[in-house]
């Protein structure tokens, strides 16, 4: 089970940190990713992290977003800086034992957290 949190309403240029908490004792053996879905658009990949903290990012967020994990807390974070109005979306976390699968959408999904960036 995954629990996403940390969304909110911010202004362009602000920062937010999203959290994805996993309940499984084996969470630290899973790759975890973040996806987002804006109104009227398909869900898109944002970032992912392997169990050993290797990372991958969508081109649209490189240099602005950072994904990290705290295995002691069973939590993966998405630090979002220099937010833009086009970052507005519902953000979902996903997990899977296999990294190549999580970057396409893993087996397990959280409920989503809304991020709204005003101009």
Tab-separated table of C-alpha atoms in Angstrom:
chain	number	residue	atom	x	y	z
A	1	UNK	CA	0.000	0.000	0.000
A	2	UNK	CA	1.271	3.436	-1.001
A	3	UNK	CA	0.274	6.766	0.509
A	4	UNK	CA	1.111	9.944	-1.408
A	5	UNK	CA	1.024	13.324	0.309
A	6	UNK	CA	2.462	16.824	0.208
A	7	UNK	CA	0.539	18.441	-2.618
A	8	UNK	CA	-0.880	21.915	-2.426
A	9	UNK	CA	-1.426	25.283	-4.074
A	10	UNK	CA	1.715	27.305	-4.701
A	11	UNK	CA	2.889	30.126	-6.924
A	12	UNK	CA	5.215	29.776	-9.889
A	13	UNK	CA	8.799	29.540	-8.700
A	14	UNK	CA	7.883	27.990	-5.364
A	15	UNK	CA	8.840	24.562	-4.093
A	16	UNK	CA	6.964	21.532	-2.774
A	17	UNK	CA	8.050	18.160	-1.468
A	18	UNK	CA	5.866	15.155	-2.121
A	19	UNK	CA	6.100	12.007	-0.053
A	20	UNK	CA	5.220	8.429	-0.926
A	21	UNK	CA	5.047	6.187	2.116
A	22	UNK	CA	5.022	2.431	1.708
A	23	UNK	CA	3.530	0.055	4.239
A	24	UNK	CA	5.330	-3.118	3.189
A	25	UNK	CA	8.360	-4.257	5.146
A	26	UNK	CA	9.969	-4.975	1.776
A	27	UNK	CA	9.376	-1.424	0.462
A	28	UNK	CA	13.105	-0.768	0.352
A	29	UNK	CA	13.475	-3.563	-2.217
A	30	UNK	CA	11.070	-1.836	-4.620
A	31	UNK	CA	11.739	0.707	-7.316
A	32	UNK	CA	9.424	3.693	-6.900
A	33	UNK	CA	8.254	6.236	-9.425
A	34	UNK	CA	6.185	9.374	-9.702
A	35	UNK	CA	3.713	10.039	-12.474
A	36	UNK	CA	1.370	12.959	-12.997
A	37	UNK	CA	-1.865	13.563	-14.818
A	38	UNK	CA	-3.116	16.997	-15.800
A	39	UNK	CA	-6.767	17.598	-16.720
A	40	UNK	CA	-7.510	16.294	-20.175
A	41	UNK	CA	-4.074	14.727	-20.548
A	42	UNK	CA	-2.661	11.252	-20.234
A	43	UNK	CA	-0.697	10.201	-17.199
A	44	UNK	CA	3.001	10.870	-17.742
A	45	UNK	CA	6.231	9.732	-16.158
A	46	UNK	CA	8.000	12.235	-13.906
A	47	UNK	CA	10.799	10.482	-12.033
A	48	UNK	CA	11.822	7.124	-10.608
A	49	UNK	CA	14.347	5.687	-8.209
A	50	UNK	CA	15.802	2.214	-7.945
A	51	UNK	CA	16.141	0.306	-4.683
A	52	UNK	CA	19.808	1.360	-4.670
A	53	UNK	CA	18.938	5.034	-5.346
A	54	UNK	CA	19.675	5.240	-9.029
A	55	UNK	CA	17.409	7.831	-10.605
A	56	UNK	CA	15.684	8.716	-13.849
A	57	UNK	CA	13.786	11.879	-14.786
A	58	UNK	CA	11.528	13.147	-17.503
A	59	UNK	CA	13.196	15.843	-19.580
A	60	UNK	CA	10.550	18.346	-18.505
A	61	UNK	CA	11.610	18.168	-14.844
A	62	UNK	CA	15.369	17.574	-15.070
A	63	UNK	CA	17.274	20.100	-13.015
A	64	UNK	CA	14.152	21.137	-11.087
A	65	UNK	CA	12.898	17.937	-9.440
A	66	UNK	CA	14.850	15.520	-7.274
A	67	UNK	CA	13.693	12.069	-6.244
A	68	UNK	CA	15.181	10.440	-3.165
A	69	UNK	CA	14.384	7.712	-0.694
A	70	UNK	CA	14.712	7.091	3.014
A	71	UNK	CA	14.555	3.343	3.445
A	72	UNK	CA	14.496	3.619	7.235
A	73	UNK	CA	11.238	5.579	6.911
A	74	UNK	CA	9.867	3.507	4.003
A	75	UNK	CA	9.394	6.778	2.138
A	76	UNK	CA	10.290	8.175	-1.264
A	77	UNK	CA	10.355	11.936	-1.759
A	78	UNK	CA	9.940	14.166	-4.784
A	79	UNK	CA	11.461	17.584	-4.182
A	80	UNK	CA	9.995	19.989	-6.721
A	81	UNK	CA	11.709	23.348	-7.165
A	82	UNK	CA	11.088	26.217	-9.570
A	83	UNK	CA	7.549	25.041	-10.111
A	84	UNK	CA	5.730	26.139	-13.249
A	85	UNK	CA	2.011	26.345	-14.023
A	86	UNK	CA	2.479	23.433	-16.424
A	87	UNK	CA	3.489	21.262	-13.456
A	88	UNK	CA	-0.123	21.446	-12.261
A	89	UNK	CA	-1.462	17.893	-12.062
A	90	UNK	CA	-2.423	15.076	-9.762
A	91	UNK	CA	0.781	13.313	-8.789
A	92	UNK	CA	0.795	9.561	-8.201
A	93	UNK	CA	3.472	7.297	-6.834
A	94	UNK	CA	3.936	3.768	-8.041
A	95	UNK	CA	6.114	0.875	-6.952
A	96	UNK	CA	7.341	-2.347	-8.465
A	97	UNK	CA	10.189	-4.737	-7.802
A	98	UNK	CA	11.475	-4.086	-11.334
A	99	UNK	CA	12.756	-0.632	-12.302
A	100	UNK	CA	12.086	-1.074	-16.049
A	101	UNK	CA	8.458	-1.670	-15.144
A	102	UNK	CA	8.086	1.173	-12.663
A	103	UNK	CA	9.162	3.755	-15.249
A	104	UNK	CA	6.207	2.610	-17.366
A	105	UNK	CA	3.880	2.376	-14.378
A	106	UNK	CA	4.364	-0.185	-11.652
A	107	UNK	CA	2.149	-2.829	-10.130
A	108	UNK	CA	1.188	-0.765	-7.053
A	109	UNK	CA	-0.231	2.778	-7.041
A	110	UNK	CA	-0.945	5.423	-4.431
A	111	UNK	CA	-4.088	7.540	-4.411
A	112	UNK	CA	-2.628	10.762	-5.847
A	113	UNK	CA	-1.995	14.225	-4.468
A	114	UNK	CA	-2.987	17.461	-6.196
A	115	UNK	CA	-0.334	20.015	-7.094
A	116	UNK	CA	-1.556	23.367	-8.386
A	117	UNK	CA	0.875	26.045	-9.503
A	118	UNK	CA	-0.542	29.496	-10.121
A	119	UNK	CA	1.136	32.004	-12.423
